[in-house]
Coordinates of C-alpha atoms in Angstrom, one line a residue:
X782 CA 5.4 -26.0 13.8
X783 CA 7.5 -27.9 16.3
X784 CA 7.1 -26.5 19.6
X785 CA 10.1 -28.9 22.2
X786 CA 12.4 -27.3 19.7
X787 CA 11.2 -23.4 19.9
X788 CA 10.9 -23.7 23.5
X789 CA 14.4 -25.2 23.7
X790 CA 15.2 -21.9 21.4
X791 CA 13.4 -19.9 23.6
X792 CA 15.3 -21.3 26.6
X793 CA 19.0 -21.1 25.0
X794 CA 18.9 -18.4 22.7
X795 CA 19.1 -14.5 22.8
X796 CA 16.6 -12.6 20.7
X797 CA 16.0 -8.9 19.2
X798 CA 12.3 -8.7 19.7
X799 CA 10.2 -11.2 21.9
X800 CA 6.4 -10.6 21.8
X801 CA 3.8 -11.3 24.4
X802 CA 0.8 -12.2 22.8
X803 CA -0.1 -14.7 19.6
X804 CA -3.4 -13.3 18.4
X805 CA -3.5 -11.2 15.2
X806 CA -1.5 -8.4 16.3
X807 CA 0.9 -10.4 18.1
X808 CA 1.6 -13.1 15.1
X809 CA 1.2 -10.5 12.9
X810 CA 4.2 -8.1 14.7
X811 CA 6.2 -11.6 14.2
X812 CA 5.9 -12.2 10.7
X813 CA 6.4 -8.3 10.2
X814 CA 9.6 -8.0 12.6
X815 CA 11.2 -11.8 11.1
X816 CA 10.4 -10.6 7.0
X817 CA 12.8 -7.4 8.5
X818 CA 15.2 -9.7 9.5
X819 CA 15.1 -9.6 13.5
X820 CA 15.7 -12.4 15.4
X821 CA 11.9 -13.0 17.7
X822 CA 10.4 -14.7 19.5
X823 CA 6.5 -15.0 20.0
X824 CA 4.7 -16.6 22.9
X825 CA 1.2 -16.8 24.3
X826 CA -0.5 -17.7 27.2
X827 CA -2.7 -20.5 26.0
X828 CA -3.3 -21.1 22.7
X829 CA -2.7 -18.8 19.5
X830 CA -5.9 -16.7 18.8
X831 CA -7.5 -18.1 21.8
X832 CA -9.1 -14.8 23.1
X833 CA -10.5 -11.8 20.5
X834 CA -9.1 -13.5 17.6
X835 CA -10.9 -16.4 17.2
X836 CA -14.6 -14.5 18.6
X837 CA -15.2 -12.0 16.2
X838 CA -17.9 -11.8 13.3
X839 CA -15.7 -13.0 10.9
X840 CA -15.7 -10.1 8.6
X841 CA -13.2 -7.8 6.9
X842 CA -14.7 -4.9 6.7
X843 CA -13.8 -0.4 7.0
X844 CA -17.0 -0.5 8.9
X845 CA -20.1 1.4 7.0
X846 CA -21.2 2.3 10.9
X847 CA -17.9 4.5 11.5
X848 CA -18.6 6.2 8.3
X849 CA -21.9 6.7 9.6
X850 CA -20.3 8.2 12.2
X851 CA -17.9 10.3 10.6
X852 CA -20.3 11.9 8.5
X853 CA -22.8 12.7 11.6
X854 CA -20.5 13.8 14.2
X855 CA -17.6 15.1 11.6
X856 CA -15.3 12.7 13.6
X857 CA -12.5 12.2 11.3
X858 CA -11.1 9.9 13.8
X859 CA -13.5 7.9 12.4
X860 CA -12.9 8.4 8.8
X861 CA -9.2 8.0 9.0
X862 CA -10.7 4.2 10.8
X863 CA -12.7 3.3 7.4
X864 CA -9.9 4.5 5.3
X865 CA -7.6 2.0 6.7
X866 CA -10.1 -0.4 7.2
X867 CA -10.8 -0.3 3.5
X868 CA -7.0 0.0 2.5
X869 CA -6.2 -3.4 4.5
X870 CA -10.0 -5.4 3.3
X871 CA -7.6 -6.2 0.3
X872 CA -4.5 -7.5 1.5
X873 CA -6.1 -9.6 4.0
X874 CA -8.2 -10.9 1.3
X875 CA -4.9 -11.5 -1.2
X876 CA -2.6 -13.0 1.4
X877 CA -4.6 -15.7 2.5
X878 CA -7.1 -16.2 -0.2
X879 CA -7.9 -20.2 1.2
X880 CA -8.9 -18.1 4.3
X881 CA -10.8 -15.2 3.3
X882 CA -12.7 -13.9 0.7
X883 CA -15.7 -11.6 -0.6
X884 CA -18.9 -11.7 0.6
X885 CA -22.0 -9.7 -0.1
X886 CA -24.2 -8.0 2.4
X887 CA -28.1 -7.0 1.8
X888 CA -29.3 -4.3 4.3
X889 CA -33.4 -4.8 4.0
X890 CA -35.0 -1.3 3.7
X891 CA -38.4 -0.5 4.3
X892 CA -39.0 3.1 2.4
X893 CA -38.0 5.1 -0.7
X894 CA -36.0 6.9 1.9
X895 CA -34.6 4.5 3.9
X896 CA -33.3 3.1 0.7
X897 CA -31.8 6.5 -0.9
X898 CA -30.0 7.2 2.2
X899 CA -28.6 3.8 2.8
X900 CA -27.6 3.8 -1.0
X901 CA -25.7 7.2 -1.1
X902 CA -24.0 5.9 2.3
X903 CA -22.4 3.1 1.1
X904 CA -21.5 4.7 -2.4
X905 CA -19.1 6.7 -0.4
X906 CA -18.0 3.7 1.0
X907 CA -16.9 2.4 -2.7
X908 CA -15.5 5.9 -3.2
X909 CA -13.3 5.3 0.5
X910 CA -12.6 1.9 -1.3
X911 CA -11.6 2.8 -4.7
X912 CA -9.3 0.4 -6.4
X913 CA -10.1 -2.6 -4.9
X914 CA -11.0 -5.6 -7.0
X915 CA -14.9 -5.7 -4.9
X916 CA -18.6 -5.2 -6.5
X917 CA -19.6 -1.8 -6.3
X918 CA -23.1 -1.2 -4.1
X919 CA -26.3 -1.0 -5.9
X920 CA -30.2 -0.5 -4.7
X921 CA -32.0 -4.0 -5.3
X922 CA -35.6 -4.3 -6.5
X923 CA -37.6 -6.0 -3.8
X924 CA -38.3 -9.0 -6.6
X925 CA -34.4 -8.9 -6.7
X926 CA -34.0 -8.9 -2.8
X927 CA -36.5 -11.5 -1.8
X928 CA -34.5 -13.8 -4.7
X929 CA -31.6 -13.5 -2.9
X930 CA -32.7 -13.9 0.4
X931 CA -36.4 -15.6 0.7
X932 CA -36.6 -15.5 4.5
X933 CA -37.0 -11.8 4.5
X934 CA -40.9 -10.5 5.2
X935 CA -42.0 -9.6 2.2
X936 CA -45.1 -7.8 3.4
X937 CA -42.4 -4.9 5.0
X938 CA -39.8 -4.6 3.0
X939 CA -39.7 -2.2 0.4
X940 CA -36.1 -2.7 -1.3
X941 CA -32.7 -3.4 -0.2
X942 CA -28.9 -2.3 -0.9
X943 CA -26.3 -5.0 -1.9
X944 CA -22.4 -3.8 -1.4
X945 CA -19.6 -6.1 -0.6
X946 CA -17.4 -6.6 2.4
X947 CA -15.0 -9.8 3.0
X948 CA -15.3 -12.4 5.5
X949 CA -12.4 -14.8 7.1
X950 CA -11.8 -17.7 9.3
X951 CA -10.3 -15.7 11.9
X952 CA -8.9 -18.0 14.2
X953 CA -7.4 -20.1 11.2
X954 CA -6.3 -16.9 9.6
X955 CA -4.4 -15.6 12.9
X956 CA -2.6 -19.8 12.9
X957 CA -1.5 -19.1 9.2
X958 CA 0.2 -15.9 10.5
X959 CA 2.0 -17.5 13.4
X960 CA 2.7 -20.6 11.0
X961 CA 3.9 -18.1 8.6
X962 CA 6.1 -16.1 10.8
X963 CA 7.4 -19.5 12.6
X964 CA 8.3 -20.5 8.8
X965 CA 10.4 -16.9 8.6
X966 CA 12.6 -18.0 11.8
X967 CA 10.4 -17.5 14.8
X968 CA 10.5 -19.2 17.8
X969 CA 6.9 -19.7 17.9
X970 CA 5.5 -21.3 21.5
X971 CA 1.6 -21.7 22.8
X972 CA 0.9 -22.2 25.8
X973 CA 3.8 -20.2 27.6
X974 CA 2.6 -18.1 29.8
X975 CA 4.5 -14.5 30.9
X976 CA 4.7 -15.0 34.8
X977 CA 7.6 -12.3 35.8
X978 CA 9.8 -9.6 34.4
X979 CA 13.5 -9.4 35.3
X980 CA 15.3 -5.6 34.6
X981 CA 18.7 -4.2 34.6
X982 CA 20.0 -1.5 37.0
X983 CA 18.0 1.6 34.8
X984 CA 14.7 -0.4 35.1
X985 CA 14.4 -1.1 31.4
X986 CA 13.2 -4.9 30.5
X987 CA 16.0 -7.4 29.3
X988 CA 14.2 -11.0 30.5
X989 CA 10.9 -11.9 30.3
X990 CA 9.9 -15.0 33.3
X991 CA 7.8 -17.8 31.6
X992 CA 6.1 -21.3 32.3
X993 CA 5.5 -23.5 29.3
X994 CA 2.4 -25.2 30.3
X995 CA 1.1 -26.3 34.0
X996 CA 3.6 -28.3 36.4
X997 CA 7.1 -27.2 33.5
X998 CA 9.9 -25.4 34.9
X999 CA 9.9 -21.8 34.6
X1000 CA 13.0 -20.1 32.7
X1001 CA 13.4 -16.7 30.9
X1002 CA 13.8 -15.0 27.5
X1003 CA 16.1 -12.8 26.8
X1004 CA 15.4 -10.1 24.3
X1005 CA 16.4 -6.4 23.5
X1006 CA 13.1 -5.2 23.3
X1007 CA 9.9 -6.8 24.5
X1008 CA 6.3 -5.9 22.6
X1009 CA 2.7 -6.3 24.5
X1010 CA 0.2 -7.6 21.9
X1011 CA -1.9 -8.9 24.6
X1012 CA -5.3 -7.3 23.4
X1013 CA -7.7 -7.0 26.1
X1014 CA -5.3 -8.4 28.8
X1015 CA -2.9 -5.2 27.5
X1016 CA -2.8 -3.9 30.6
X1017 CA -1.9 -6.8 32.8
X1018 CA 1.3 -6.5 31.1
X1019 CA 2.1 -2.6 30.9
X1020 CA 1.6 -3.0 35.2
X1021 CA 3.7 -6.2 35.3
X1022 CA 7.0 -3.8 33.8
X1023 CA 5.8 -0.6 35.2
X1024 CA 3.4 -0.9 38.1
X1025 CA 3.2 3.5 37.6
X1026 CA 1.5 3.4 34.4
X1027 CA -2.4 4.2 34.7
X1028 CA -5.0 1.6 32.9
X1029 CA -5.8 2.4 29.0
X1030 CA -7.9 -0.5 27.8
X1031 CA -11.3 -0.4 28.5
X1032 CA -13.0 -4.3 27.6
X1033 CA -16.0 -4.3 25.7
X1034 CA -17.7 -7.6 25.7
X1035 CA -19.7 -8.9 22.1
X1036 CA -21.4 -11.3 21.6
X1037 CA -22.3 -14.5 18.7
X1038 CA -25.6 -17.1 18.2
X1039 CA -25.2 -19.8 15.5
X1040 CA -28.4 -20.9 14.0
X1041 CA -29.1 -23.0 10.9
X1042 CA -28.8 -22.0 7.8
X1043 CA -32.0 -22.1 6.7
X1044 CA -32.9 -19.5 8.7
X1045 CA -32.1 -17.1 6.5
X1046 CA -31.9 -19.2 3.2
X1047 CA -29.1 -17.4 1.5
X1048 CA -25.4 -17.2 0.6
X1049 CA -25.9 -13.2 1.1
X1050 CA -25.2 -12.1 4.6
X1051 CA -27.7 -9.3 5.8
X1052 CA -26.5 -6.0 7.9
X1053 CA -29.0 -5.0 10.6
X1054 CA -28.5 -1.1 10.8
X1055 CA -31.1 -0.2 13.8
X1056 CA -30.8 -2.3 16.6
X1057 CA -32.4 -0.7 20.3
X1058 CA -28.4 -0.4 21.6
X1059 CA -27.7 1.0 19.0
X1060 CA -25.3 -0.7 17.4
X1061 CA -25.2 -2.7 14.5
X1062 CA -26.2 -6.2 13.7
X1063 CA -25.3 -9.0 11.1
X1064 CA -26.4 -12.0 10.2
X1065 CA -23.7 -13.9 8.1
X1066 CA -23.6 -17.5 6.4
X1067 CA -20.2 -18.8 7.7
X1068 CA -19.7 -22.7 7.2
X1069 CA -23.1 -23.9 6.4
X1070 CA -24.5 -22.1 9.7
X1071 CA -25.7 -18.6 10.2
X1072 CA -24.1 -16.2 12.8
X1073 CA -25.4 -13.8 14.2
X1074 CA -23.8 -10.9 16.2
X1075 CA -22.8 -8.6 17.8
X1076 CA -23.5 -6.6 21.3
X1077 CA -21.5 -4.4 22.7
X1078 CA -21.7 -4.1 26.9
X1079 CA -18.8 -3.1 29.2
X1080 CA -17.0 -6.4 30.7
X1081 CA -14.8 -6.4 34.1
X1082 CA -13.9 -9.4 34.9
X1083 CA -10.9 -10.3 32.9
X1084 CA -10.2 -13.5 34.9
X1085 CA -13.2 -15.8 33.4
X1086 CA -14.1 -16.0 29.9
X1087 CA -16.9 -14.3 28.3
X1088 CA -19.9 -16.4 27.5
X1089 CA -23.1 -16.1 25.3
X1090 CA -26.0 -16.0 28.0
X1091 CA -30.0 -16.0 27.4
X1092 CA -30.9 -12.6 27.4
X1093 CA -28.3 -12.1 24.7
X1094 CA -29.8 -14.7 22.7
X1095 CA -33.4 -13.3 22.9
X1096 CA -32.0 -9.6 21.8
X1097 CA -30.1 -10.8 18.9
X1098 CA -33.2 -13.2 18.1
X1099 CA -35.3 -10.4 18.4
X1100 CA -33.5 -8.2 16.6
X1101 CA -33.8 -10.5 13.7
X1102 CA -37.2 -11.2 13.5
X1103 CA -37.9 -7.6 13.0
X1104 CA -37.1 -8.5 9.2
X1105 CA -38.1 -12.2 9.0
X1106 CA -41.0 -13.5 7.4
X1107 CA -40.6 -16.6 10.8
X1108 CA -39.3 -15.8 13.8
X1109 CA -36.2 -18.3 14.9
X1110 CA -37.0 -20.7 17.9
X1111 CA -34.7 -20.6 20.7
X1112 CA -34.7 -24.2 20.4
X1113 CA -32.6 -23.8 17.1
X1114 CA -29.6 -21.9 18.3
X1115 CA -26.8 -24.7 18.0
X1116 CA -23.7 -22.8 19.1
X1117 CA -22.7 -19.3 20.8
X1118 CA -19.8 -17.2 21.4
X1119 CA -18.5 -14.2 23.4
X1120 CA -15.3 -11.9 22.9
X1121 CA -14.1 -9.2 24.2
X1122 CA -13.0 -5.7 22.3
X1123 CA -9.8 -4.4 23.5
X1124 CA -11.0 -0.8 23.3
X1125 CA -8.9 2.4 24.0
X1126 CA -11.1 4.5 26.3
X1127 CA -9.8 8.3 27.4
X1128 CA -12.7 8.0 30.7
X1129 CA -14.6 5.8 32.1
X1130 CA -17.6 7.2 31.5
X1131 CA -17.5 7.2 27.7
X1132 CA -19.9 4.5 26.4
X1133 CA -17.9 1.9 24.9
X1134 CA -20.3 1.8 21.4
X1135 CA -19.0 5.3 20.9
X1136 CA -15.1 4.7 21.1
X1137 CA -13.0 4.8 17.8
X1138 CA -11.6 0.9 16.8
X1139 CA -8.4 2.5 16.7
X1140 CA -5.0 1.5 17.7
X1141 CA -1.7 3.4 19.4
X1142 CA 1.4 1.8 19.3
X1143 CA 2.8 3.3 22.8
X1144 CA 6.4 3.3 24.1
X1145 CA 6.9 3.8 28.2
X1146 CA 10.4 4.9 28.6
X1147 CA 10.5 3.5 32.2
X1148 CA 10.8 0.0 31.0
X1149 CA 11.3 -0.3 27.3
X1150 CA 8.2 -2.4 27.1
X1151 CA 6.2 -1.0 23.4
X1152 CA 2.1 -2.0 23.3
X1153 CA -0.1 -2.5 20.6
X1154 CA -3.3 -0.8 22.2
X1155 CA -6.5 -1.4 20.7
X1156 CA -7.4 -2.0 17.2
X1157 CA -9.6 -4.9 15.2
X1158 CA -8.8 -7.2 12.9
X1159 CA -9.4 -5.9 9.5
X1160 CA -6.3 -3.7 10.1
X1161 CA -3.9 -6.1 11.9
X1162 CA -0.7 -6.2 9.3
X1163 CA -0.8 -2.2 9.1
X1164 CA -1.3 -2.2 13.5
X1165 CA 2.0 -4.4 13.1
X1166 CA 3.8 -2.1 10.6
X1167 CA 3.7 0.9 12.9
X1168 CA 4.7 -1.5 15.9
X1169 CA 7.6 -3.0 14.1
X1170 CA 8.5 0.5 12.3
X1171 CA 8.6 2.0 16.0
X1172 CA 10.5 -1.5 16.9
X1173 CA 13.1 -0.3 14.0
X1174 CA 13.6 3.5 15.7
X1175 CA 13.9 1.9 19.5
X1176 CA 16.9 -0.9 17.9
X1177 CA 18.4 2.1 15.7
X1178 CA 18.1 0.1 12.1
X1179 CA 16.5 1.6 9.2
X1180 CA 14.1 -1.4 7.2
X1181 CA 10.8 -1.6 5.2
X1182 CA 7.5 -3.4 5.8
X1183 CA 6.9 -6.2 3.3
X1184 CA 3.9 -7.8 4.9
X1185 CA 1.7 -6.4 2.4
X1186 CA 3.3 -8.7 -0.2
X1187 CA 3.5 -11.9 1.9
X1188 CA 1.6 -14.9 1.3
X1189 CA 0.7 -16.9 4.4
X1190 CA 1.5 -20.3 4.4
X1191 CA -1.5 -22.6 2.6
X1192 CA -1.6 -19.0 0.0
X1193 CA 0.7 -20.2 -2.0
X1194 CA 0.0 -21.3 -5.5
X1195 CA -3.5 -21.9 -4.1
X1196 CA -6.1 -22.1 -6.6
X1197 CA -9.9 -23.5 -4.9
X1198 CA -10.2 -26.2 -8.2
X1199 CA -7.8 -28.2 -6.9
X1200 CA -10.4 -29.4 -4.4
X1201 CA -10.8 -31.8 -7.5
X1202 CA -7.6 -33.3 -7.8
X1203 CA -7.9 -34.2 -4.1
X1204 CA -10.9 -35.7 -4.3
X1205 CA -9.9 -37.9 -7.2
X1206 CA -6.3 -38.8 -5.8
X1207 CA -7.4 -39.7 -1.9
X1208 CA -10.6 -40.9 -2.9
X1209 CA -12.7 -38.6 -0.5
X1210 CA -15.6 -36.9 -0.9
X1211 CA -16.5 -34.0 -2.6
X1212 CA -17.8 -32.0 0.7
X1213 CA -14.3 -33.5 2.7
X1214 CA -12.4 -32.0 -0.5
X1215 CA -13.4 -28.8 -0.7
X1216 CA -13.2 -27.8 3.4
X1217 CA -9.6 -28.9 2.8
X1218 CA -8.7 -26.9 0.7
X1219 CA -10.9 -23.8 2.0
X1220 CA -9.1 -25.0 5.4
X1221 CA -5.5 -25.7 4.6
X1222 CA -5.1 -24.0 0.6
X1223 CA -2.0 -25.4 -0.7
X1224 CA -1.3 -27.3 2.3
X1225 CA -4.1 -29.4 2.1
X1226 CA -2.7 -31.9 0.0
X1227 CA -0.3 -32.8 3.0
X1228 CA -3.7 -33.5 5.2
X1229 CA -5.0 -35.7 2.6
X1230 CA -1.5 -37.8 2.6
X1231 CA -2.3 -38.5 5.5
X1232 CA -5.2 -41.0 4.9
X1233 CA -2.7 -43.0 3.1
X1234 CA -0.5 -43.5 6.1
X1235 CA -3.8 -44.7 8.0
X1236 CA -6.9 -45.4 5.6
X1237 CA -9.1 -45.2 9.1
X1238 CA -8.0 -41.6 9.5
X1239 CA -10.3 -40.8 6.0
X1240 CA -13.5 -40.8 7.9
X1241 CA -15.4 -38.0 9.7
X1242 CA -15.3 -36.8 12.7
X1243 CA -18.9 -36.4 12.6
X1244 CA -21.7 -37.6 9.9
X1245 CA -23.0 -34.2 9.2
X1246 CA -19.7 -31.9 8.7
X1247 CA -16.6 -32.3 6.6
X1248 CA -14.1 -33.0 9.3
X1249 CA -12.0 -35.7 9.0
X1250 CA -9.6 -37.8 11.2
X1251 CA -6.7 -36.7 9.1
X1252 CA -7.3 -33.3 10.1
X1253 CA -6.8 -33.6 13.8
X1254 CA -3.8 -36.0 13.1
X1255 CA -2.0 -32.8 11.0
X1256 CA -3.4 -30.1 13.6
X1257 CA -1.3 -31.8 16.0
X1258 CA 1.9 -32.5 14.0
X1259 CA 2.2 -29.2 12.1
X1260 CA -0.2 -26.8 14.2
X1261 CA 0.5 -26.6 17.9
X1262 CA -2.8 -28.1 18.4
X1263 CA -2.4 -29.6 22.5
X1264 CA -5.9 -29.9 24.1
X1265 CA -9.4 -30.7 22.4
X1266 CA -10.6 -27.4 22.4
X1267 CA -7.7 -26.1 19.8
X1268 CA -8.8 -29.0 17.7
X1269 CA -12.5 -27.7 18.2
X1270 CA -12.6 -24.4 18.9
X1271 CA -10.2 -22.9 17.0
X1272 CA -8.8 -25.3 14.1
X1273 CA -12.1 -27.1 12.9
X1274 CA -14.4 -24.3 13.7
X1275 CA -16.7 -27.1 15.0
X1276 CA -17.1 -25.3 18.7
X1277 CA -18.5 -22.7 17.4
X1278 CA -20.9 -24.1 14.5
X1279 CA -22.4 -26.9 16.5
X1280 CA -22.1 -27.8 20.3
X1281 CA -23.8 -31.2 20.0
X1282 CA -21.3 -32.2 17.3
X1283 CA -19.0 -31.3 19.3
X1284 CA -20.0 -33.7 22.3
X1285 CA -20.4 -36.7 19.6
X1286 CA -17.3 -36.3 17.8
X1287 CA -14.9 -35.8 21.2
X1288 CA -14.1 -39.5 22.4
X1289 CA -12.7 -40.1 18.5
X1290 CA -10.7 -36.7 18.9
X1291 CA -9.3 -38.0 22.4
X1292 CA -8.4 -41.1 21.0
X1293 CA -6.4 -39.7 18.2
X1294 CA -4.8 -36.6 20.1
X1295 CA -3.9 -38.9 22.8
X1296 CA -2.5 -40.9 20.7
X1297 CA 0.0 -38.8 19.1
X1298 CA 0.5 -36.7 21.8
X1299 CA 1.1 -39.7 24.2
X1300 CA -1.3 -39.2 27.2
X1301 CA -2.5 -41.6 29.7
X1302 CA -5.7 -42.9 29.8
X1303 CA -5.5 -40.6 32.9
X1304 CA -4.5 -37.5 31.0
X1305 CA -6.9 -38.1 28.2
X1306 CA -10.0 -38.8 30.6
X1307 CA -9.5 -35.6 32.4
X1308 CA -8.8 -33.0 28.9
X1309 CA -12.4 -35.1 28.5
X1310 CA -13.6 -34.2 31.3
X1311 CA -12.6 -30.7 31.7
X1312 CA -13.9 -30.0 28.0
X1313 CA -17.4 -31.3 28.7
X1314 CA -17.7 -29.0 31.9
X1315 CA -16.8 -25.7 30.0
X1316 CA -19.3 -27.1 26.9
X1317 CA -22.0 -27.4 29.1
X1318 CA -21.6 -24.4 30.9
X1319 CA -21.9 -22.5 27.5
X1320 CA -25.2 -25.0 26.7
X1321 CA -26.5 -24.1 30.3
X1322 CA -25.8 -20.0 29.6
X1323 CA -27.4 -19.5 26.5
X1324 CA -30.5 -21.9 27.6

């Protein structure tokens, strides 16, 4: 992706659709809308899946707690979320399949009736999911649980229920998309932020004010019609082009600990059903760590990003130890993470763990602007079909969604073995070989090159994880990657697996992004410095 000559598109050029907003729904909108054949434009703030995108649990999932739902409360608001939800688990899973794939879930029982109930739940959810290529669920012996997953308290539990979800790299997932739609003809640009509106004599949108980065020039883009995919921020926007509108996102802030993996000894995740909010819990393997999430408490202030704090840790610890045979020590959490939920609320007073993960694709006639309200991840591409097929009414043109079809770009011909031919040709090892291709699919071959043009950039970033030098070299050249946190944060995953890995491996990661990207010693001391602050300020929060 070469950002100077987007924004000089962005700059020059006079587009059909630009969208405000580069997390899933907003890169996904721009692969949809390009794939129709619309000229776009897609820009975002700071970097692409920097806010919701890149924070949530990392699964693909219809969610077996809206069915719970559903069935209790006869809320078919909530069925119609879990059919979708289902219908969309498999074209996540087939369009990126480097970036996601299946994963099995244990939910620990601790009766004859805990486990009849819990199994005749989620057989309904194979019947919602029927079709799919997944496992069926089926009620485990406890012999057969505590094989899977020897952590659990053996003295408690009486059984357990295996079914089968998927999980993704989300923030890598959400960069294929805007690589992918930027590969269809989209001017793709992080780091642009949407400062003003301009509109003609009727009030209706035609530029959209930006400034690429701090201290560049602002200019506009010029578009016939402009699309809000700004998630949680949704509303920031909607005022901006019609100050008359009243609010309709209501933030809901969740929560994520990383421990070690041998807390929970197994390549199963576990779901938590009972937790005192009651919500949810799940503890997942996810890169050789275990995560564990999520809460779910109203947030407000919109200006400062939501961190992981102590008395989150101790309920989510908690909360897991109820089915442990050892409780976790504080002392091993070695990362954290909080998100926000860009949940549609009808009042103010409805608690947010009650309110539908649905979308609405709205159109305010005032201004012309359409937003994508709401939603999650799992159903992204079919939030994006009815934007863009509402896109296609507004612009008068008549043309199909092919999304479901489209392979994002490291899908193609990807096939895992060829971790092996990698290893073999670049001479790396077997751990570096396979995060590759898990990390880049069929593109990883071009990341390997790359320790030919420099033999230096073959080692790790860190002794402990597969991250190499080349890696940060190709995030930078073919992935927008500007400041050490997109390197960290969102394109290694190494922010959120491991903060201390993190603070060893950042001088080498200076030193190569300043090097391609030409800072001064100046420039490259203060992304340093400025990247320590906010690490320790998560460190101090969670202690």
């Amino acid at each position: 992706m070469n950002r100077s000559k987007n924004l000089q598109r962005l700059q020059n050029e006079t587009f059909d659709i630009c969208i405000i907003g580069g997390g899933a729904s907003g890169a996904g909108c721009a692969l949809d809308a390009a794939l129709r054949g619309f000229k776009v434009a897609l820009i975002e703030k700071k970097d692409f899946a920097s806010e919701t995108s890149s924070k949530s649990t990392k699964l693909i999932h219809g969610g077996v707690r809206y069915l719970e739902q559903a069935f209790k409360n006869l809320d078919f608001a909530q069925l119609k979320q879990v059919r979708h939800g289902l219908e969309e688990r498999q074209i996540v899973l087939q369009n990126a399949p480097h970036l996601a794939r299946p994963l099995p879930l244990l939910t620990p029982v601790f009766s004859w009736f805990e486990g009849l109930y819990f199994t005749i739940g989620l057989r309904m959810y194979d019947f919602f999911a029927k079709g799919d290529a997944l496992p069926k669920s089926r009620w485990l012996s406890k012999k057969e649980t505590l094989l899977r997953m020897p952590s659990l308290d053996a003295k408690k539990l009486h059984s357990a229920v295996l079914y089968f979800d998927g999980q993704l790299d989300d923030a890598r997932y959400c960069l294929a998309l805007a690589h992918a739609a930027e590969e269809a003809g989209v001017a793709v640009a992080n780091y642009t932020e949407l400062v003003g509106v301009k509109k003609d004599t009727n009030g209706k949108l035609t530029e959209a004010q930006v400034r690429p980065t701090e201290g560049e020039a602002t200019f506009g883009i010029k578009a016939k019609l402009f699309i809000n995919c700004t998630g949680a921020l949704a509303d920031h926007v909607r005022l901006m082009a019609n100050p008359k509108l009243s609010k309709r996102i209501r933030p809901s802030k969740g929560v994520h600990v990383v421990l070690p993996y041998e807390v929970l000894k197994s390549d199963d995740a576990m779901l938590i059903p009972k937790t005192s909010d009651g919500r949810v819990v799940f503890a997942i393997p996810f890169e050789g760590q275990l995560l564990l999430g999520t809460t779910d408490t109203d947030y407000k202030d919109l200006d400062k990003e939501p961190i992981l704090d102590d008395k989150e840790v101790d309920f989510l610890l908690d909360t897991l130890t109820r089915y442990l045979a050892k409780r976790p020590d504080k002392s091993q959490v070695k990362a954290g993470f909080g998100g926000l939920r860009p949940l549609l609320a009808a009042s103010e007073s409805a608690s947010t763990k009650k309110l539908v993960r649905d979308h609405e694709v709205e159109h305010d006639p005032t201004s012309n602007l359409v937003s994508l309200l709401g939603g999650k991840w799992t159903t992204y591409r079919y939030m994006a079909k009815d934007t863009i097929d509402k896109a296609c009414e507004l612009l008068s043109v008549d043309r199909e969604c092919t999304t479901a079809q489209h392979l994002l770009v490291g899908g193609e011909d990807y096939a895992f073995e060829d971790w092996k031919i990698i290893q073999t040709v670049y001479r790396l090892a077997k751990d570096i070989a396979k995060n590759l291709i898990r990390k880049y699919g069929s593109r990883a071959h071009k990341v390997a090159r790359l320790t030919q043009e420099n033999i230096l950039w073959a080692q790790r970033l860190v002794d402990k994880y597969p991250f190499i030098q080349a890696e940060v070299i190709y995030q930078v050249r073919e992935e927008m990657a500007l400041t050490l946190r997109d390197v960290f944060a969102r394109r290694t995953r190494l922010e959120i697996l491991d903060w201390e890995a993190v603070m060893e491996a950042l001088p080498v990661v200076a030193d190569l992004m300043a090097q391609e990207l030409g800072w001064t010693a100046e420039q490259k001391q203060q992304q340093i410095d400025e990247y320590t602050a906010q690490l320790q300020s998560f460190i101090k929060s969670a202690q």
